[in-house]
Coordinates of C-alpha atoms in Angstrom, one line a residue:
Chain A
X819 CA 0.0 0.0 0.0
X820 CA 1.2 3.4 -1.1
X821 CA 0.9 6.7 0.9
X822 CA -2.8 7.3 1.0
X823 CA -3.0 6.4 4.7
X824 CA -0.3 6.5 7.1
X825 CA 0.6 4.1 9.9
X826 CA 1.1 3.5 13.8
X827 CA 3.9 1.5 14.4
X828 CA 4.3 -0.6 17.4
X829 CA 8.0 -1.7 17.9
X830 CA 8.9 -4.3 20.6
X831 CA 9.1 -8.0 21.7
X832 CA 6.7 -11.0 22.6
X833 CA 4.6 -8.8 24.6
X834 CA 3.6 -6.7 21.5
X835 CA 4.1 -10.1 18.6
X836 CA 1.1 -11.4 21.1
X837 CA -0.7 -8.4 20.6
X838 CA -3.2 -9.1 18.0
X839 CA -5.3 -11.8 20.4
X840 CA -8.2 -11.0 20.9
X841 CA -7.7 -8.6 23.8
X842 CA -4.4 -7.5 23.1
X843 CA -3.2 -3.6 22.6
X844 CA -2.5 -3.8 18.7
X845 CA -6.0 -5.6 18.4
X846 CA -8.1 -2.4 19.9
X847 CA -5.9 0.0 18.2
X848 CA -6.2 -1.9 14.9
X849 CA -10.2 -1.2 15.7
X850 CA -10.2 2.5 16.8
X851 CA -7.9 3.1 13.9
X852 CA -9.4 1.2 11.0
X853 CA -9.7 3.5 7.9
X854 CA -7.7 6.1 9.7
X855 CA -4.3 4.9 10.3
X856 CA -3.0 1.6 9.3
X857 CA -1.4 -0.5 12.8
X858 CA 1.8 -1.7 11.9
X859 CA 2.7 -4.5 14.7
X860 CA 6.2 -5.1 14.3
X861 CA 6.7 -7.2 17.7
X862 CA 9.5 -9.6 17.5
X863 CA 9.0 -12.9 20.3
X864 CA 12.3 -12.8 22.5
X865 CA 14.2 -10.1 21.2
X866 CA 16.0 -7.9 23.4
X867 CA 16.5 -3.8 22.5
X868 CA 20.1 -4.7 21.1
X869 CA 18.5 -6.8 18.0
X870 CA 15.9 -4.2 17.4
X871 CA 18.2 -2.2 15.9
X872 CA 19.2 -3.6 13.0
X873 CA 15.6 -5.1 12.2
X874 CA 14.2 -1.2 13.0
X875 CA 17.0 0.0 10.4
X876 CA 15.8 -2.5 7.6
X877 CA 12.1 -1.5 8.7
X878 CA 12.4 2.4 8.0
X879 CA 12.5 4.0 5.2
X880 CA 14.9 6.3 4.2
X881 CA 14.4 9.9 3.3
X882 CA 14.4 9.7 -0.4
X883 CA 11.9 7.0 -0.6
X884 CA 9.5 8.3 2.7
X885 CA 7.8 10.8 0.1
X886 CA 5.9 6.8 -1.5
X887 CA 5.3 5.6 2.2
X888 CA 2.7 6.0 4.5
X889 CA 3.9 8.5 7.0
X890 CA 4.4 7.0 10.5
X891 CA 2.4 9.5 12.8
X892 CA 2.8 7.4 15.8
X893 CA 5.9 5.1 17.0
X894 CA 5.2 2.9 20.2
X895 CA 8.5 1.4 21.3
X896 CA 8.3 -1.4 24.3
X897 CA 11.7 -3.3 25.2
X898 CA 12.8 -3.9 28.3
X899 CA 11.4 -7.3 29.4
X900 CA 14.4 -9.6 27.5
X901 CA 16.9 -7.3 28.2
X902 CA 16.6 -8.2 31.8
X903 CA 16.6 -12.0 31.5
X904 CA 19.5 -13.0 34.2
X905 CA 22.9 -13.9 31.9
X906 CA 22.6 -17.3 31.4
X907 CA 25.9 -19.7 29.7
X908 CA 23.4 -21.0 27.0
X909 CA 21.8 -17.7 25.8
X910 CA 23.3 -14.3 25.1
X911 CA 20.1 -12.4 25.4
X912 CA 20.6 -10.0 28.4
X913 CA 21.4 -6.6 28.1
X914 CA 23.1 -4.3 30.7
X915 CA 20.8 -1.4 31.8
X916 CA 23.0 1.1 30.4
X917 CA 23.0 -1.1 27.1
X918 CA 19.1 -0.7 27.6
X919 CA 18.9 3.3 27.7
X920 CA 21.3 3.4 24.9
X921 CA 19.6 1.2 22.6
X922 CA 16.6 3.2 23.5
X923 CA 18.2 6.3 22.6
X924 CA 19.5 4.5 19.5
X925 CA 15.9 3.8 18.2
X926 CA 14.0 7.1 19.0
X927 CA 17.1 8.7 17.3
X928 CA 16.6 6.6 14.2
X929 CA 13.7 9.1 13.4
X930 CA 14.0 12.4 15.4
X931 CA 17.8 13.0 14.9
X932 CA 18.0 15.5 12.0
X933 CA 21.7 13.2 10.8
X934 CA 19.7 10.1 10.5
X935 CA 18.8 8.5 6.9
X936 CA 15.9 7.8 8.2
X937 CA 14.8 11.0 9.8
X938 CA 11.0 11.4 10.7
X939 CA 10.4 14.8 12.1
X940 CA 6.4 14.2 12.1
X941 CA 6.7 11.0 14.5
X942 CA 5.3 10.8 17.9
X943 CA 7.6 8.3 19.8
X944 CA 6.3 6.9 23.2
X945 CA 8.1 4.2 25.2
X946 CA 6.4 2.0 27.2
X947 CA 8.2 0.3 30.4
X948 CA 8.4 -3.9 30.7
X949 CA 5.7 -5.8 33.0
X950 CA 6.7 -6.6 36.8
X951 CA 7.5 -10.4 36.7
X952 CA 5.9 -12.6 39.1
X953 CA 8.4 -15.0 39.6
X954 CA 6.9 -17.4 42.2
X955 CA 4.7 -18.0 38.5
X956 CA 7.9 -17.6 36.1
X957 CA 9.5 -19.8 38.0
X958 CA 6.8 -22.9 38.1
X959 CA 6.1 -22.3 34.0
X960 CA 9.8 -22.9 33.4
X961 CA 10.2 -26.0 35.5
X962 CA 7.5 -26.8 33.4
X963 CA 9.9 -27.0 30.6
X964 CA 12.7 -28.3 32.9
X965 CA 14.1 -25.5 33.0
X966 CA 15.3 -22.7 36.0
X967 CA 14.2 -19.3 36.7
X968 CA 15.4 -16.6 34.7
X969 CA 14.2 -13.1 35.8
X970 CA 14.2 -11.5 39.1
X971 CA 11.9 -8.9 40.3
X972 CA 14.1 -6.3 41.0
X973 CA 16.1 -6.1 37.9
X974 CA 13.3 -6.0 35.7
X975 CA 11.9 -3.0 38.3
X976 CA 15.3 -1.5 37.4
X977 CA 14.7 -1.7 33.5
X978 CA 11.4 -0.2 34.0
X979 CA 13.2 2.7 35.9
X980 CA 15.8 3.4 32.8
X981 CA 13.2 3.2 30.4
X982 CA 10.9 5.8 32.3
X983 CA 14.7 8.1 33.3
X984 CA 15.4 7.6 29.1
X985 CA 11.6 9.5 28.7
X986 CA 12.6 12.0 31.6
X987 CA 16.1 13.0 30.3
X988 CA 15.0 12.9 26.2
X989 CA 11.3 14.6 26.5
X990 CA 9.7 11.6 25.5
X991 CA 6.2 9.9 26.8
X992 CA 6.3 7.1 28.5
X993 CA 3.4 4.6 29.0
X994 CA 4.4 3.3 32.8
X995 CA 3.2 -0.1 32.1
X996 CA 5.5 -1.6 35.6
X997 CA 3.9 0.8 37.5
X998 CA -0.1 0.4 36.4
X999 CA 0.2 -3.3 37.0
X1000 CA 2.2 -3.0 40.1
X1001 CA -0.3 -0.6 41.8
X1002 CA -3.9 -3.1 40.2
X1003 CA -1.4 -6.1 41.8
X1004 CA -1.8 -3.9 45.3
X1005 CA 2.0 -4.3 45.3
X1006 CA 2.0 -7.7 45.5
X1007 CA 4.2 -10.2 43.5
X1008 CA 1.8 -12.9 43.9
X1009 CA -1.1 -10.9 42.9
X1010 CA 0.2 -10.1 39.4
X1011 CA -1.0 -13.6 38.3
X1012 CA -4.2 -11.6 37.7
X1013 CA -2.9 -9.9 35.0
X1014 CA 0.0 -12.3 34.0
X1015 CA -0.3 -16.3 32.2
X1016 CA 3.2 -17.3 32.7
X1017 CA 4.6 -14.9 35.0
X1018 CA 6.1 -12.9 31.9
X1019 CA 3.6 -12.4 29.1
X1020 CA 0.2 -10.7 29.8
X1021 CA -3.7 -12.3 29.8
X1022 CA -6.4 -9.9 28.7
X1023 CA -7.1 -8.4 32.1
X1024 CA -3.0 -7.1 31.8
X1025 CA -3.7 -5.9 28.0
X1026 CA -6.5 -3.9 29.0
X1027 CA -4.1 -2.1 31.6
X1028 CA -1.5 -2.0 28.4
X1029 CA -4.1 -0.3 26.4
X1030 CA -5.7 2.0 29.0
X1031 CA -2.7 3.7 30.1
X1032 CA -1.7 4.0 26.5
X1033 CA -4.7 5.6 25.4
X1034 CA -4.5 7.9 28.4
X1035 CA -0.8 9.1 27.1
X1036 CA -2.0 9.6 24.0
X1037 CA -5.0 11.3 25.1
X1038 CA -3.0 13.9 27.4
X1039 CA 0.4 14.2 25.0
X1040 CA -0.6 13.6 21.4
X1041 CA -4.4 14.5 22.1
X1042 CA -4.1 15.1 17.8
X1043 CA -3.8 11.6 17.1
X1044 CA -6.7 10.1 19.2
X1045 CA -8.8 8.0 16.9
X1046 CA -11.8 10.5 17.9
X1047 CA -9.8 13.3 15.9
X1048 CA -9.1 11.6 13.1
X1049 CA -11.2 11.7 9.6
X1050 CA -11.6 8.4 7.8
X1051 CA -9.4 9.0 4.8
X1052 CA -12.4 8.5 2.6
X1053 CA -16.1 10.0 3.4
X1054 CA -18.7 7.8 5.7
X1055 CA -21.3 6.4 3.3
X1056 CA -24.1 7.7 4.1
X1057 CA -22.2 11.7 2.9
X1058 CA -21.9 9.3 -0.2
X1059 CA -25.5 7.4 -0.1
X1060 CA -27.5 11.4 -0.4
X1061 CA -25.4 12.6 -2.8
X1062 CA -26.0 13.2 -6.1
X1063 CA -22.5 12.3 -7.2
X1064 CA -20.8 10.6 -5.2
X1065 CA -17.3 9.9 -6.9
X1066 CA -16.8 13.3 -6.7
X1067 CA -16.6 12.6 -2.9
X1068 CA -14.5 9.7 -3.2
X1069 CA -10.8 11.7 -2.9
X1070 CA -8.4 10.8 -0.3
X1071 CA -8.8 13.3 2.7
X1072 CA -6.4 14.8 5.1
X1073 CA -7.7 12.7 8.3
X1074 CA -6.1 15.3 10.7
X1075 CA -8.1 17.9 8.8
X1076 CA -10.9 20.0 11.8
Chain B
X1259 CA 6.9 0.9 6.3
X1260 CA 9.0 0.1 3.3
X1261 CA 9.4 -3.2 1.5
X1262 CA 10.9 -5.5 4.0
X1263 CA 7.6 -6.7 4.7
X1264 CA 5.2 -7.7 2.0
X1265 CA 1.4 -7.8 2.5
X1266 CA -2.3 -8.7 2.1
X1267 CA -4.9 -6.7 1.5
X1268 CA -8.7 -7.4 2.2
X1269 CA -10.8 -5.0 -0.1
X1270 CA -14.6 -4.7 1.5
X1271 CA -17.4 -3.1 2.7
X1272 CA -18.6 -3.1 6.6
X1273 CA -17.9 -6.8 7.0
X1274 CA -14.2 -6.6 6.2
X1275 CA -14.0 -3.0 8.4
X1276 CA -15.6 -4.7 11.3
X1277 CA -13.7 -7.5 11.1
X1278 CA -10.8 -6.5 13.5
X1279 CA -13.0 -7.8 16.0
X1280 CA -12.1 -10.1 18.7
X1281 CA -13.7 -13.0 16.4
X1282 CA -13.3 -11.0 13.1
X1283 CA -11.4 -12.7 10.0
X1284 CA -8.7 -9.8 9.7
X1285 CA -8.0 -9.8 13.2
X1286 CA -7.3 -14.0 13.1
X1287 CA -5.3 -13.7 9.8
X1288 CA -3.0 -11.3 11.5
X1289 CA -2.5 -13.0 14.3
X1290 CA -1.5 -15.9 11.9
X1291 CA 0.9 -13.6 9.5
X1292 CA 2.5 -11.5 12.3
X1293 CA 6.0 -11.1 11.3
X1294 CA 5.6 -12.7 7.6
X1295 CA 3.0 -10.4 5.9
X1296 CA 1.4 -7.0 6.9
X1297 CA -2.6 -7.5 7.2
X1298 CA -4.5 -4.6 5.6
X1299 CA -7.9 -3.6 6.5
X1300 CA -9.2 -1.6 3.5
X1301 CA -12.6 -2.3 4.7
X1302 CA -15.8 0.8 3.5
X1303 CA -18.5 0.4 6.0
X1304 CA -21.3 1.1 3.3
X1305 CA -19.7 1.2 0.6
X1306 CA -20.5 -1.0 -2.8
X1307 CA -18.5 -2.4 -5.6
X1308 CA -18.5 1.1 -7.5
X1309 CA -17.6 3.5 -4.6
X1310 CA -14.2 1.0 -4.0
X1311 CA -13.3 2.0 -7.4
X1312 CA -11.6 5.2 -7.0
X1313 CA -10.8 4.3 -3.2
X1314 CA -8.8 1.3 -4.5
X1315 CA -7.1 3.2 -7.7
X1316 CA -5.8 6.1 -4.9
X1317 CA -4.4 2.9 -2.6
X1318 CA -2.8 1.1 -5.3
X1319 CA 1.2 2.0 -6.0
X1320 CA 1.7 3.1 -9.4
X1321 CA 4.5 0.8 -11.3
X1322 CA 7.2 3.3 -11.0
X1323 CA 6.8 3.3 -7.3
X1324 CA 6.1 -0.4 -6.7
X1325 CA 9.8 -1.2 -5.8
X1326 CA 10.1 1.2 -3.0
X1327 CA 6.5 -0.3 -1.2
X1328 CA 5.1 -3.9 0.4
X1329 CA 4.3 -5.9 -2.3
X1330 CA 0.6 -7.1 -2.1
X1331 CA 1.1 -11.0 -1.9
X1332 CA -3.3 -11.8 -1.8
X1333 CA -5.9 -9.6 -2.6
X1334 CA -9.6 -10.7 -1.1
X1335 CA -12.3 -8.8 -2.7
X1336 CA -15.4 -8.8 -0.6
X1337 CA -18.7 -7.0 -2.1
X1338 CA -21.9 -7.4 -3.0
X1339 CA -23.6 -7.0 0.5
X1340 CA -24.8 -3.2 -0.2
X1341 CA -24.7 -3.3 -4.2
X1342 CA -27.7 -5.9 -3.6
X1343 CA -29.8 -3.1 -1.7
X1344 CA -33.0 -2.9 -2.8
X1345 CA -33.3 0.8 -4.8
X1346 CA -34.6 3.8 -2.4
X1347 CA -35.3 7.5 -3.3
X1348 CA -33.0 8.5 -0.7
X1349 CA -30.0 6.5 -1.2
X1350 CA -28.0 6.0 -4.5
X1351 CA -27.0 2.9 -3.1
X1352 CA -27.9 -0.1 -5.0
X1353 CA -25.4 -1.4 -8.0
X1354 CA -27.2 -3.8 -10.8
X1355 CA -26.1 -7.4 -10.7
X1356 CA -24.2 -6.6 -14.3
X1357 CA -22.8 -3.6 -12.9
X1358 CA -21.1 -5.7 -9.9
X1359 CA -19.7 -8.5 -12.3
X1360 CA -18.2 -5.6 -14.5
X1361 CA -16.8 -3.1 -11.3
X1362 CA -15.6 -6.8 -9.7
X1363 CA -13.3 -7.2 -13.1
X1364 CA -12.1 -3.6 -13.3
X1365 CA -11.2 -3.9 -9.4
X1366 CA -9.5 -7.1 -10.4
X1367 CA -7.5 -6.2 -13.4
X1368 CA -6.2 -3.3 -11.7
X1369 CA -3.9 -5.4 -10.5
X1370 CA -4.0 -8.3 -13.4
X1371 CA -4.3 -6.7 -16.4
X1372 CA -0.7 -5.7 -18.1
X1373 CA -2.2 -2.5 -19.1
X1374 CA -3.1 -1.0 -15.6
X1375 CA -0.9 1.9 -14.5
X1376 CA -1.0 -0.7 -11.4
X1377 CA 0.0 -4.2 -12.7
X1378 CA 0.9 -6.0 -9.8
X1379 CA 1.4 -9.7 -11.5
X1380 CA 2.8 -10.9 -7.9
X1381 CA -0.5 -10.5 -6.6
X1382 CA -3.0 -13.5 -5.6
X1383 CA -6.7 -12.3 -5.9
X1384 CA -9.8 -14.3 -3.7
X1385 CA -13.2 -13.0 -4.4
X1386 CA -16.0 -13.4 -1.9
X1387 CA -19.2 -14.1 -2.0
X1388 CA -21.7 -11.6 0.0
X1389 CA -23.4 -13.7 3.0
X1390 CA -27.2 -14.8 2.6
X1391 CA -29.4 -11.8 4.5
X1392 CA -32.0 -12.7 7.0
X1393 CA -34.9 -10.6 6.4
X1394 CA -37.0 -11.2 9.1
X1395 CA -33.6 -10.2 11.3
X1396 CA -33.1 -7.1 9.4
X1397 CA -36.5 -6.3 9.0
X1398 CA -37.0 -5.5 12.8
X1399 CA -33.0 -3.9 13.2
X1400 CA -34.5 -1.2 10.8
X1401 CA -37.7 -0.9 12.5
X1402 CA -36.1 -0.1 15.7
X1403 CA -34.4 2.6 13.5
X1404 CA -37.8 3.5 11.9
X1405 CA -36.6 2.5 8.6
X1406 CA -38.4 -0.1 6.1
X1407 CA -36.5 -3.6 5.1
X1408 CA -33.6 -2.6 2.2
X1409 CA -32.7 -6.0 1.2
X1410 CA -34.5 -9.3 -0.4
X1411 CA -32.9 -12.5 0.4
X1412 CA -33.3 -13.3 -3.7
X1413 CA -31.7 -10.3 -4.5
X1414 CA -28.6 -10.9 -2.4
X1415 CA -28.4 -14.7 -3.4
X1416 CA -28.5 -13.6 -6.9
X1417 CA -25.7 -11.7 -6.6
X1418 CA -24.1 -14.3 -5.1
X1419 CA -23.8 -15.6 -8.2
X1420 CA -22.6 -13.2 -9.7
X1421 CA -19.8 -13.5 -7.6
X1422 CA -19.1 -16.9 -8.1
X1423 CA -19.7 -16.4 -12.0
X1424 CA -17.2 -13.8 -12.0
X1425 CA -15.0 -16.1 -10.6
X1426 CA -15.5 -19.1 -12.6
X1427 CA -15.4 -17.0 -16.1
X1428 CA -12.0 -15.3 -15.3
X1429 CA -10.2 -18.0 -13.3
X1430 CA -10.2 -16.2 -9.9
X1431 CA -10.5 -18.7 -6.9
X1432 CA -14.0 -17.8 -4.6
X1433 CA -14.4 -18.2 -0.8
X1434 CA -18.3 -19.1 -1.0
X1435 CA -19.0 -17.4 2.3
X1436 CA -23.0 -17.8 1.1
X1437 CA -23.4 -21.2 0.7
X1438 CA -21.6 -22.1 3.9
X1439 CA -23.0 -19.8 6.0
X1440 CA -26.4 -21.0 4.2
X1441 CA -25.6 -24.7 4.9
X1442 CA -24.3 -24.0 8.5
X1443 CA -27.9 -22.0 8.7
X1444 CA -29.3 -25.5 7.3
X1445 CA -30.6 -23.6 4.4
X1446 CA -33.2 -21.9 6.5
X1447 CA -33.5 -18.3 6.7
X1448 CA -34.4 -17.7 10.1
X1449 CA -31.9 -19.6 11.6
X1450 CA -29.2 -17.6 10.0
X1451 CA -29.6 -15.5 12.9
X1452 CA -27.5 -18.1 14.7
X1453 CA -24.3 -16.1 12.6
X1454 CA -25.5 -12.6 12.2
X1455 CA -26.0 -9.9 14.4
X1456 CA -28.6 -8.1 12.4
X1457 CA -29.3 -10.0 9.4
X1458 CA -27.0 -8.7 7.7
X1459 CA -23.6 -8.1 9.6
X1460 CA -21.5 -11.3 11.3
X1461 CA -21.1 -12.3 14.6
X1462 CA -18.3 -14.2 15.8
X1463 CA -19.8 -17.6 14.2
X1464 CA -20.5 -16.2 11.4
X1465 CA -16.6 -15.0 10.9
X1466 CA -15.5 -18.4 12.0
X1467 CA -17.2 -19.3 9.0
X1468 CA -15.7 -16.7 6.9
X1469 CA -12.4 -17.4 8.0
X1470 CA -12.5 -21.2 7.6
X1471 CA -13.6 -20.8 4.3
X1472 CA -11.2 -18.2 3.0
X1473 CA -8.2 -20.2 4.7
X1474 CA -9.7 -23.7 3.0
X1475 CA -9.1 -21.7 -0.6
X1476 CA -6.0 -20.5 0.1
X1477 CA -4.8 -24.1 1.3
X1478 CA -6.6 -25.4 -2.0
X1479 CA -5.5 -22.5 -4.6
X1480 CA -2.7 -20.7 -3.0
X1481 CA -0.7 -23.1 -0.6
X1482 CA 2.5 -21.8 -0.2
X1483 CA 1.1 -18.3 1.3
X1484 CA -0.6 -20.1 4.1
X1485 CA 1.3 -18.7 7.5
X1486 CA 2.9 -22.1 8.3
X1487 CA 4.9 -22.3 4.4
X1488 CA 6.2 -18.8 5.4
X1489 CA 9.8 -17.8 7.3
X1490 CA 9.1 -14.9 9.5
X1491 CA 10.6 -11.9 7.7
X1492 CA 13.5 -12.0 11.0
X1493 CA 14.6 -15.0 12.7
X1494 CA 12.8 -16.8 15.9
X1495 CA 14.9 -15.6 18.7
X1496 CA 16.2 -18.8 19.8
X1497 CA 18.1 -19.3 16.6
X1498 CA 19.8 -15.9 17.9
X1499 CA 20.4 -17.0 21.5
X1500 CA 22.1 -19.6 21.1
X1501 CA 24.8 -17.9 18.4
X1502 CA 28.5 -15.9 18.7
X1503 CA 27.5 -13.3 16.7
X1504 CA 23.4 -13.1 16.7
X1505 CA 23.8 -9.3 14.8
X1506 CA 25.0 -11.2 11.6
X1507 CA 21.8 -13.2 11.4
X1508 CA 19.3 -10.3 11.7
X1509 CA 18.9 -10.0 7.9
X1510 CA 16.0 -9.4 6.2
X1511 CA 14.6 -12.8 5.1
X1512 CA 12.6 -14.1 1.9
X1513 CA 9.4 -15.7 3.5
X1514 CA 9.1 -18.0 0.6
X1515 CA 12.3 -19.0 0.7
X1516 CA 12.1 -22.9 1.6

């Protein structure tokens, strides 16, 4: 598809691959955002923030082509959860927390830096901060498999904190994911299995907390981009059904247009 | 989004918009084709075979610009539901049965026909059939509007088959979401109700069915596009855990590639 509608891109791991169930984040905003804005789910299962980047680079566009692309209005990056796996001999999947911010920085950079090829000044970037593990859960799925726990509490509260300091020091939105699930948990590790199937990934009851507190950083930084706003790129039928010619009507519109 | 991911578009009126739904077709297809092919909801609430014209010529990339954009792997074309209204004064509506075989071709050879400033010859094309309507459903929906019945259960079975004729006279595989909905129904009209909502839109049986049926043609007709003959576009992450040097391996992929 060519440029007549532009996109929302959602950039992260398992957390937003899963997505498209039926009460996942992408799901919902696929629905609010049908005929407005394509949803662009580019989630990749068990990647950390250090392989993003080169996927992310073959993903953009570069400038001289971005003029034949749908624009991306909206970029939703969520990484955080691998990155804190605990280093284990068998898998080189964790990344330091300072790896973390960086990679972060890397990836928002890729479209707001003026020096980068792919340079996007009309993006809206938000980063979204991993889930609190329940571990006493984690840790009975993975035995499961015969295998041994792999996350810890703590360090995955840490990645939630560099992801939200990355936001504070660059000016960027975050969605505070840790922290909505932590206070509907009652700050309790056990109680997260409410919102959690394995310890790790979310159930619906967790996606609708994804989505809410989403929707409410949209709604109070990029209040322009709500699906509400938005036109339909083409007219509702029934502007179509009473006219007298209606392929006339039938041009692409500008769906930020008042 | 550039061409690192290819796609599949579903062409349609409210049945295809709606169907982002938890149930909904589009939503399950991608959920199956997350990270091989983009899903693309270009679904017209209202809208009939002529209307999606000059919607699709504005989406469709021009040849000269086809190398820089997705590549549309399977087009589904879905009308036939609101050409088959029955003609009212107030709405311009209603499409003749001859008028949706011929609009159902042009929409087709935009993308098959060598001539069209959009010959897409990678593309695999599905036409649908429009679902029976259940009159004595709709018939009280409307009321509770104040508006008359707009459809004949004839009418819409007739173009049906124009659907299906369409298909059969240019070669173009058909999901028959008609007669299986009308055999589920066991080919009684009021207990179609059992898979629409109003008698004329789905519920989430009724897009069981119209998934089933579209994924039983493309296992029949197009085989090697169905999600489990396709690579994801980047590797599973456990073929990059377990490898010295997991940045070398994050290359952009050929999902047909065996």
């Amino acid at each position: 598809m060519n440029d007549t509608q532009d996109c929302i891109v959602l950039l992260g791991d398992s957390l937003t691959q899963l997505a498209f169930s039926p009460d996942g984040f992408v799901r919902r905003l696929s629905e609010d955002y049908v005929r407005k804005l394509h949803v662009i789910n580019l989630g990749l299962g068990g990647y950390n923030s250090e392989w993003a980047i080169p996927v992310f680079e073959q993903y953009l566009p570069k400038r001289e082509v971005q003029q034949y692309l749908p624009k991306m209005q909206l970029l939703v990056i969520w990484f955080g959860a691998n990155d804190a796996i605990v280093p284990q001999p068998e898998y080189v999947h964790s990344v330091s927390a300072s790896a973390l911010a960086s990679n972060l920085r890397r990836l928002v950079n890729m479209v707001k830096s003026v020096e980068s090829p792919y340079y996007s000044p009309w993006t809206r970037v938000i980063l979204m901060t991993p889930p609190p593990v329940n571990t006493y859960q984690r840790a009975e799925d993975l035995q499961s498999w015969g295998l041994g726990l792999d996350r810890n509490f703590d360090k995955t509260k840490r990645y939630a904190e560099v992801v939200k300091d990355v936001g504070i020091v660059d000016a960027i939105p975050v969605a505070d994911i840790w922290t909505n699930l932590w206070e509907a948990s009652g700050k309790d590790e056990h109680t997260l299995s409410k919102f959690l199937t394995d310890g790790l990934h979310l159930n619906a009851d967790g996606y609708t907390i994804v989505y809410n507190e989403l929707m409410n950083v949209i709604t109070d930084k990029y209040p322009e981009i709500l699906p509400d706003s938005l036109n339909t790129v083409f007219p509702i039928w029934n502007q179509l059904g009473i006219s007298i010619d209606p392929l006339a009507l039938l041009q692409k519109r500008d769906v930020f247009a008042a």
